[in-house]
Amino acid sequence: MLIKRKTDLTEHDVTPFDLYKERRRFIKAGVAATAALGFPWLVQAKLTLGKITPGPFSTDEEKTPYKDVTTYNNFYEFGTSKAEPAINAGSLVPDPWSVAVEGECDKPGTVGIEDILKNHALEERIYRLRCVEGWSMVIPWVGFPLTDFIKRFQPNSKAKFVEFETLNDKKQMPGQRRRVLEWPYVEGLRMDEAMHPLTILAVGLYGNVLPNQNGAPIRLVVPWKYGFKSIKSIVKVRFRETQPLSSWEKAGPKEYGFYSNVNPNVDHPRWSQRRERRIGEFGKRKTLMFNGYEDQVASLYKGMDLKKYF
Ligand SMILES: Nc1nc2c(c(=O)[nH]1)N[C@H]1C(S)=C(S)[C@@H](COP(=O)(O)O)O[C@H]1N2
Ligand SMILES: [Mo]
């Protein structure tokens, strides 16, 4: 392979930042070429997690086995069946990765995943996850409060909502060749929901980095809302004055609302939400208001008609 050099430049003309950019570009090109050749397994996963301490709000319910957490997934960017993400997500390259933060804030900017891992103390939080389809899991996430991430960018007084976007790249995400949803996948939260201490950005599960099918290298986890609010493989965060329009609202506004709080008293138009099947169990459990996090989050919705704001 021929490498072009800028021979007219001396080393004094090249700043450390140029070298850094060049190195990143080179790594990116190499990784993309390797993946394109069909050898995604040659891409070395370089991300590692440091110290992890036990965080608050963990349930002591039995954890869903690792095997189920990582092979029964919803990640439409890799196919619409539960098994497909684990089979197809090898083409996702989670490192290098960066998240761009923009919109209504004083300090917009882009941060790399290594920077994120270095600057946030990681906690384990064992949360229930309730899918709108009627199944649930208990997952030991590794992450940190979203509010700590948000503060770094100093949202201004116009920031009433936060919008999130997943990577948009047909090469890495073959499911995006089909228009089952509008791409990229978009989700949003009201600012107070985003800054609630239960809301985390997860970078791992079961003590290790996130498997690609679970939203590597960084995804949202909002445990009192239906699973689809917990957007995976985030590349963009935008502070907004107006309420974002999520991919699922766009696809079915009568079926999926902006709030999408777990609520056994508000049925989906095509099925009841009263019960759920915990993956790995026989029979059904009762679905709990706000997925069992009512004490923590009910005050966020005081005075709101939850049938209207579903
Ligand atoms: N980008 C993106 N994020 C996504 C989805 C998706 O299809 N694309 N599926 C959602 C749904 S419906 C659920 S239930 C959870 C599942 O997360 P898990 O596979 O890690 O359990 O991810 C959510 N995040
Ligand atoms: Mo879901």
Tab-separated table of C-alpha atoms and ligand atoms in Angstrom:
chain	number	residue	atom	x	y	z
A	1	MET	CA	0.000	0.000	0.000
A	2	LEU	CA	1.301	3.459	-0.939
A	3	ILE	CA	1.188	6.119	1.714
A	4	LYS	CA	1.255	9.676	0.386
A	5	ARG	CA	3.414	12.029	2.348
A	6	LYS	CA	3.313	15.815	2.444
A	7	THR	CA	7.087	16.112	1.799
A	8	ASP	CA	6.981	19.904	1.648
A	9	LEU	CA	6.000	20.119	5.300
A	10	THR	CA	8.594	20.040	8.046
A	11	GLU	CA	7.806	18.517	11.406
A	12	HIS	CA	7.420	22.036	12.817
A	13	ASP	CA	4.388	22.609	10.615
A	14	VAL	CA	2.604	19.576	12.006
A	15	THR	CA	0.884	20.220	15.304
A	16	PRO	CA	0.123	17.420	17.769
A	17	PHE	CA	-3.531	17.905	16.867
A	18	ASP	CA	-2.803	17.274	13.162
A	19	LEU	CA	-0.938	14.112	14.081
A	20	TYR	CA	-3.809	13.048	16.300
A	21	LYS	CA	-6.361	13.666	13.511
A	22	GLU	CA	-4.189	11.841	11.013
A	23	ARG	CA	-3.774	8.883	13.349
A	24	ARG	CA	-7.542	8.726	13.925
A	25	ARG	CA	-8.226	8.961	10.177
A	26	PHE	CA	-5.744	6.164	9.524
A	27	ILE	CA	-7.236	3.909	12.208
A	28	LYS	CA	-10.740	4.627	10.922
A	29	ALA	CA	-9.792	3.833	7.304
A	30	GLY	CA	-8.071	0.619	8.374
A	31	VAL	CA	-10.971	-0.509	10.489
A	32	ALA	CA	-13.506	0.302	7.750
A	33	ALA	CA	-11.432	-1.544	5.144
A	34	THR	CA	-11.124	-4.587	7.398
A	35	ALA	CA	-14.855	-4.613	8.071
A	36	ALA	CA	-15.651	-4.078	4.375
A	37	LEU	CA	-13.525	-7.082	3.434
A	38	GLY	CA	-15.776	-9.191	5.597
A	39	PHE	CA	-13.381	-9.803	8.468
A	40	PRO	CA	-15.017	-7.832	11.262
A	41	TRP	CA	-13.442	-10.195	13.807
A	42	LEU	CA	-10.012	-8.829	12.841
A	43	VAL	CA	-11.037	-5.516	14.364
A	44	GLN	CA	-9.563	-5.517	17.851
A	45	ALA	CA	-11.932	-4.386	20.549
A	46	LYS	CA	-9.736	-1.940	22.427
A	47	LEU	CA	-12.247	-0.485	24.851
A	48	THR	CA	-11.933	-1.686	28.413
A	49	LEU	CA	-13.729	-0.583	31.537
A	50	GLY	CA	-11.808	0.432	34.642
A	51	LYS	CA	-13.096	0.338	38.175
A	52	ILE	CA	-16.816	-0.301	38.648
A	53	THR	CA	-18.545	0.423	41.982
A	54	PRO	CA	-22.067	-0.662	43.021
A	55	GLY	CA	-24.543	2.120	42.185
A	56	PRO	CA	-27.943	3.034	43.636
A	57	PHE	CA	-31.443	1.800	42.662
A	58	SER	CA	-30.401	-1.815	41.939
A	59	THR	CA	-33.092	-4.477	42.214
A	60	ASP	CA	-32.289	-7.722	44.016
A	61	GLU	CA	-34.482	-9.704	41.630
A	62	GLU	CA	-32.792	-12.541	39.783
A	63	LYS	CA	-30.695	-11.312	36.860
A	64	THR	CA	-31.614	-12.481	33.359
A	65	PRO	CA	-28.839	-14.842	32.152
A	66	TYR	CA	-26.074	-13.205	30.062
A	67	LYS	CA	-26.931	-15.502	27.176
A	68	ASP	CA	-30.517	-14.199	26.998
A	69	VAL	CA	-29.504	-10.555	27.496
A	70	THR	CA	-27.139	-10.829	24.515
A	71	THR	CA	-29.102	-13.052	22.112
A	72	TYR	CA	-32.707	-11.839	22.555
A	73	ASN	CA	-32.549	-8.252	21.372
A	74	ASN	CA	-34.414	-5.474	19.645
A	75	PHE	CA	-32.017	-3.523	17.431
A	76	TYR	CA	-33.749	-2.943	14.078
A	77	GLU	CA	-30.534	-1.601	12.536
A	78	PHE	CA	-29.441	-5.263	12.470
A	79	GLY	CA	-32.760	-6.908	11.585
A	80	THR	CA	-36.250	-7.080	13.025
A	81	SER	CA	-36.141	-10.516	14.677
A	82	LYS	CA	-34.869	-11.039	18.234
A	83	ALA	CA	-32.003	-13.300	17.107
A	84	GLU	CA	-30.667	-11.160	14.248
A	85	PRO	CA	-28.823	-8.425	16.219
A	86	ALA	CA	-26.501	-10.971	17.884
A	87	ILE	CA	-25.811	-12.568	14.480
A	88	ASN	CA	-25.427	-9.372	12.429
A	89	ALA	CA	-23.959	-6.747	14.760
A	90	GLY	CA	-20.339	-7.814	14.115
A	91	SER	CA	-20.147	-5.166	11.384
A	92	LEU	CA	-20.559	-2.354	13.929
A	93	VAL	CA	-17.241	-0.692	14.826
A	94	PRO	CA	-17.642	0.768	18.336
A	95	ASP	CA	-14.066	2.065	18.610
A	96	PRO	CA	-13.086	4.695	17.597
A	97	TRP	CA	-16.410	6.382	18.379
A	98	SER	CA	-17.497	9.865	19.255
A	99	VAL	CA	-20.638	11.598	20.441
A	100	ALA	CA	-21.478	15.091	19.125
A	101	VAL	CA	-23.392	17.352	21.508
A	102	GLU	CA	-25.168	20.394	20.067
A	103	GLY	CA	-28.180	22.673	20.285
A	104	GLU	CA	-29.250	24.819	23.241
A	105	CYS	CA	-26.071	24.767	25.335
A	106	ASP	CA	-23.084	27.026	26.069
A	107	LYS	CA	-20.379	24.401	25.510
A	108	PRO	CA	-21.290	22.248	22.478
A	109	GLY	CA	-18.638	19.784	21.333
A	110	THR	CA	-17.647	16.279	20.365
A	111	VAL	CA	-16.280	13.747	22.825
A	112	GLY	CA	-14.585	10.443	22.097
A	113	ILE	CA	-15.606	7.272	23.871
A	114	GLU	CA	-12.198	6.999	25.644
A	115	ASP	CA	-12.724	10.507	27.004
A	116	ILE	CA	-16.165	9.514	28.252
A	117	LEU	CA	-14.833	6.374	29.944
A	118	LYS	CA	-12.007	8.359	31.551
A	119	ASN	CA	-14.194	11.176	32.872
A	120	HIS	CA	-17.096	9.306	34.423
A	121	ALA	CA	-16.933	6.985	37.427
A	122	LEU	CA	-18.603	3.737	36.399
A	123	GLU	CA	-21.322	2.114	38.492
A	124	GLU	CA	-23.179	-1.161	38.258
A	125	ARG	CA	-26.941	-0.717	38.291
A	126	ILE	CA	-29.242	-3.717	38.113
A	127	TYR	CA	-32.414	-2.470	36.431
A	128	ARG	CA	-35.607	-4.024	35.118
A	129	LEU	CA	-36.160	-3.502	31.370
A	130	ARG	CA	-39.771	-3.779	30.154
A	131	CYS	CA	-40.303	-3.984	26.395
A	132	VAL	CA	-43.532	-2.521	24.993
A	133	GLU	CA	-44.100	-5.931	23.374
A	134	GLY	CA	-44.761	-7.533	26.776
A	135	TRP	CA	-41.508	-9.156	27.899
A	136	SER	CA	-39.004	-8.048	30.494
A	137	MET	CA	-35.465	-8.708	31.733
A	138	VAL	CA	-33.259	-7.777	34.686
A	139	ILE	CA	-29.930	-6.443	33.454
A	140	PRO	CA	-26.784	-5.474	35.391
A	141	TRP	CA	-25.767	-2.357	33.468
A	142	VAL	CA	-22.458	-0.545	33.817
A	143	GLY	CA	-22.782	3.195	33.341
A	144	PHE	CA	-23.074	6.635	34.891
A	145	PRO	CA	-25.827	9.219	35.376
A	146	LEU	CA	-26.831	10.994	32.164
A	147	THR	CA	-27.091	14.206	34.171
A	148	ASP	CA	-23.294	14.204	34.780
A	149	PHE	CA	-22.705	13.970	31.029
A	150	ILE	CA	-25.262	16.703	30.279
A	151	LYS	CA	-23.682	19.154	32.752
A	152	ARG	CA	-20.377	19.149	30.844
A	153	PHE	CA	-22.065	20.958	27.935
A	154	GLN	CA	-23.895	23.563	30.031
A	155	PRO	CA	-27.422	23.499	28.592
A	156	ASN	CA	-29.008	26.984	28.540
A	157	SER	CA	-32.463	28.079	29.735
A	158	LYS	CA	-34.038	27.186	26.369
A	159	ALA	CA	-33.050	23.522	26.748
A	160	LYS	CA	-36.375	21.865	27.601
A	161	PHE	CA	-35.750	18.499	25.903
A	162	VAL	CA	-32.857	16.268	24.881
A	163	GLU	CA	-32.833	14.421	21.572
A	164	PHE	CA	-30.612	11.405	20.843
A	165	GLU	CA	-29.573	9.817	17.557
A	166	THR	CA	-28.111	6.410	16.725
A	167	LEU	CA	-25.374	5.940	14.126
A	168	ASN	CA	-26.690	6.181	10.540
A	169	ASP	CA	-24.487	3.975	8.333
A	170	LYS	CA	-25.782	1.237	6.038
A	171	LYS	CA	-22.334	-0.377	5.876
A	172	GLN	CA	-22.093	-0.910	9.604
A	173	MET	CA	-25.839	-1.316	10.129
A	174	PRO	CA	-27.196	-3.508	7.314
A	175	GLY	CA	-30.767	-3.332	8.650
A	176	GLN	CA	-30.829	0.336	7.608
A	177	ARG	CA	-31.052	-0.793	3.967
A	178	ARG	CA	-34.700	-1.536	4.697
A	179	ARG	CA	-37.010	1.315	5.637
A	180	VAL	CA	-38.716	-0.426	8.552
A	181	LEU	CA	-38.176	2.813	10.508
A	182	GLU	CA	-36.925	6.230	9.483
A	183	TRP	CA	-33.141	6.301	10.023
A	184	PRO	CA	-31.316	7.301	12.075
A	185	TYR	CA	-33.206	5.996	15.103
A	186	VAL	CA	-34.232	9.042	17.169
A	187	GLU	CA	-35.396	9.264	20.764
A	188	GLY	CA	-35.999	12.061	23.239
A	189	LEU	CA	-36.588	12.924	26.877
A	190	ARG	CA	-37.886	15.937	28.730
A	191	MET	CA	-34.984	17.701	30.491
A	192	ASP	CA	-36.127	16.693	34.003
A	193	GLU	CA	-36.445	13.038	32.870
A	194	ALA	CA	-32.958	13.194	31.365
A	195	MET	CA	-31.518	14.651	34.582
A	196	HIS	CA	-33.330	12.200	36.866
A	197	PRO	CA	-30.839	10.143	38.930
A	198	LEU	CA	-32.284	6.848	37.588
A	199	THR	CA	-31.428	7.757	33.983
A	200	ILE	CA	-28.024	6.472	32.880
A	201	LEU	CA	-25.765	6.204	29.901
A	202	ALA	CA	-24.651	2.571	29.829
A	203	VAL	CA	-21.277	1.496	28.459
A	204	GLY	CA	-21.347	-2.093	29.664
A	205	LEU	CA	-23.304	-4.990	31.129
A	206	TYR	CA	-22.332	-7.927	33.341
A	207	GLY	CA	-19.103	-6.074	34.200
A	208	ASN	CA	-17.790	-5.727	30.661
A	209	VAL	CA	-18.117	-3.451	27.620
A	210	LEU	CA	-21.475	-3.547	25.827
A	211	PRO	CA	-21.780	-6.259	23.195
A	212	ASN	CA	-22.583	-4.604	19.846
A	213	GLN	CA	-26.111	-6.028	19.844
A	214	ASN	CA	-26.831	-4.243	23.155
A	215	GLY	CA	-25.887	-0.818	21.784
A	216	ALA	CA	-22.085	-0.525	21.887
A	217	PRO	CA	-20.265	1.556	22.792
A	218	ILE	CA	-22.797	3.799	24.566
A	219	ARG	CA	-26.570	3.713	24.969
A	220	LEU	CA	-29.304	5.221	27.069
A	221	VAL	CA	-31.133	3.319	29.839
A	222	VAL	CA	-34.381	4.815	31.222
A	223	PRO	CA	-35.772	1.999	33.373
A	224	TRP	CA	-39.300	3.368	34.022
A	225	LYS	CA	-40.069	3.706	30.295
A	226	TYR	CA	-40.688	1.066	27.635
A	227	GLY	CA	-37.428	-0.352	26.282
A	228	PHE	CA	-37.567	1.493	22.959
A	229	LYS	CA	-36.821	4.800	24.714
A	230	SER	CA	-33.404	3.366	25.675
A	231	ILE	CA	-31.707	4.250	22.399
A	232	LYS	CA	-28.562	2.325	21.402
A	233	SER	CA	-25.197	3.245	19.845
A	234	ILE	CA	-25.606	7.002	20.305
A	235	VAL	CA	-23.639	9.433	18.104
A	236	LYS	CA	-25.589	12.641	18.698
A	237	VAL	CA	-27.161	14.465	21.628
A	238	ARG	CA	-29.084	17.690	20.970
A	239	PHE	CA	-30.599	20.106	23.499
A	240	ARG	CA	-33.887	21.477	22.189
A	241	GLU	CA	-36.565	23.961	23.098
A	242	THR	CA	-39.260	21.883	21.382
A	243	GLN	CA	-40.278	18.261	21.935
A	244	PRO	CA	-38.358	15.853	19.682
A	245	LEU	CA	-40.239	13.493	17.380
A	246	SER	CA	-39.042	9.941	18.036
A	247	SER	CA	-38.742	7.275	15.340
A	248	TRP	CA	-41.503	5.196	16.918
A	249	GLU	CA	-43.890	8.163	17.233
A	250	LYS	CA	-43.271	8.897	13.573
A	251	ALA	CA	-43.921	5.257	12.617
A	252	GLY	CA	-47.099	4.878	14.694
A	253	PRO	CA	-48.323	8.015	16.502
A	254	LYS	CA	-51.439	6.251	17.822
A	255	GLU	CA	-49.391	3.401	19.290
A	256	TYR	CA	-46.216	5.036	20.599
A	257	GLY	CA	-46.280	8.316	22.479
A	258	PHE	CA	-43.432	10.611	23.447
A	259	TYR	CA	-43.574	9.675	27.148
A	260	SER	CA	-43.996	5.885	26.866
A	261	ASN	CA	-43.880	5.359	30.609
A	262	VAL	CA	-44.502	1.751	31.609
A	263	ASN	CA	-48.149	1.810	32.696
A	264	PRO	CA	-50.293	-1.319	33.246
A	265	ASN	CA	-53.441	0.871	33.155
A	266	VAL	CA	-52.917	2.238	29.655
A	267	ASP	CA	-53.171	-0.435	26.986
A	268	HIS	CA	-51.347	-0.406	23.694
A	269	PRO	CA	-54.108	-0.079	21.029
A	270	ARG	CA	-53.458	-3.683	19.943
A	271	TRP	CA	-52.711	-5.405	23.284
A	272	SER	CA	-52.951	-5.117	27.067
A	273	GLN	CA	-49.989	-3.910	29.117
A	274	ARG	CA	-51.225	-5.461	32.387
A	275	ARG	CA	-48.842	-8.414	32.367
A	276	GLU	CA	-45.411	-9.313	31.154
A	277	ARG	CA	-43.270	-12.391	30.614
A	278	ARG	CA	-39.906	-12.232	32.375
A	279	ILE	CA	-37.478	-13.844	29.930
A	280	GLY	CA	-36.539	-17.280	31.268
A	281	GLU	CA	-39.714	-17.699	33.325
A	282	PHE	CA	-42.927	-19.573	32.651
A	283	GLY	CA	-46.216	-17.793	33.166
A	284	LYS	CA	-46.662	-14.082	33.549
A	285	ARG	CA	-46.021	-11.371	36.112
A	286	LYS	CA	-48.042	-8.282	36.799
A	287	THR	CA	-46.559	-5.202	35.193
A	288	LEU	CA	-45.833	-2.529	37.809
A	289	MET	CA	-46.613	1.186	37.474
A	290	PHE	CA	-43.538	2.963	36.073
A	291	ASN	CA	-41.948	-0.512	35.890
A	292	GLY	CA	-41.628	-0.554	39.699
A	293	TYR	CA	-39.894	2.837	39.923
A	294	GLU	CA	-43.059	4.727	40.951
A	295	ASP	CA	-41.587	6.060	44.223
A	296	GLN	CA	-38.710	7.609	42.309
A	297	VAL	CA	-40.472	9.084	39.262
A	298	ALA	CA	-44.221	9.602	39.878
A	299	SER	CA	-43.618	13.252	40.887
A	300	LEU	CA	-42.310	14.016	37.375
A	301	TYR	CA	-45.828	13.505	36.010
A	302	LYS	CA	-47.928	15.092	38.766
A	303	GLY	CA	-51.119	16.550	37.320
A	304	MET	CA	-50.611	14.983	33.890
A	305	ASP	CA	-53.281	12.774	32.303
A	306	LEU	CA	-51.209	9.674	31.530
A	307	LYS	CA	-53.885	8.372	29.113
A	308	LYS	CA	-53.396	11.497	27.036
A	309	TYR	CA	-49.626	11.726	27.518
A	310	PHE	CA	-48.952	8.008	26.904
B	1	LIG	N1	-31.024	2.341	17.891
B	1	LIG	C1	-31.903	1.500	18.447
B	1	LIG	N2	-32.069	1.501	19.766
B	1	LIG	C2	-32.945	0.641	20.347
B	1	LIG	C3	-33.731	-0.243	19.542
B	1	LIG	C4	-33.528	-0.221	18.134
B	1	LIG	O1	-34.150	-0.953	17.348
B	1	LIG	N3	-32.589	0.653	17.627
B	1	LIG	N4	-34.658	-1.083	20.138
B	1	LIG	C5	-35.190	-0.650	21.454
B	1	LIG	C6	-36.029	-1.643	22.098
B	1	LIG	S1	-37.582	-1.901	21.422
B	1	LIG	C7	-35.659	-2.302	23.253
B	1	LIG	S2	-36.737	-3.315	24.078
B	1	LIG	C8	-34.272	-2.158	23.780
B	1	LIG	C9	-33.629	-3.515	23.951
B	1	LIG	O2	-32.345	-3.407	24.535
B	1	LIG	P1	-31.461	-4.715	24.730
B	1	LIG	O3	-31.416	-5.452	23.427
B	1	LIG	O4	-30.104	-4.238	25.165
B	1	LIG	O5	-32.121	-5.534	25.794
B	1	LIG	O6	-33.444	-1.355	22.950
B	1	LIG	C10	-34.073	-0.203	22.403
B	1	LIG	N5	-33.098	0.631	21.710
B	2	MO	MO	-38.824	-2.860	23.092
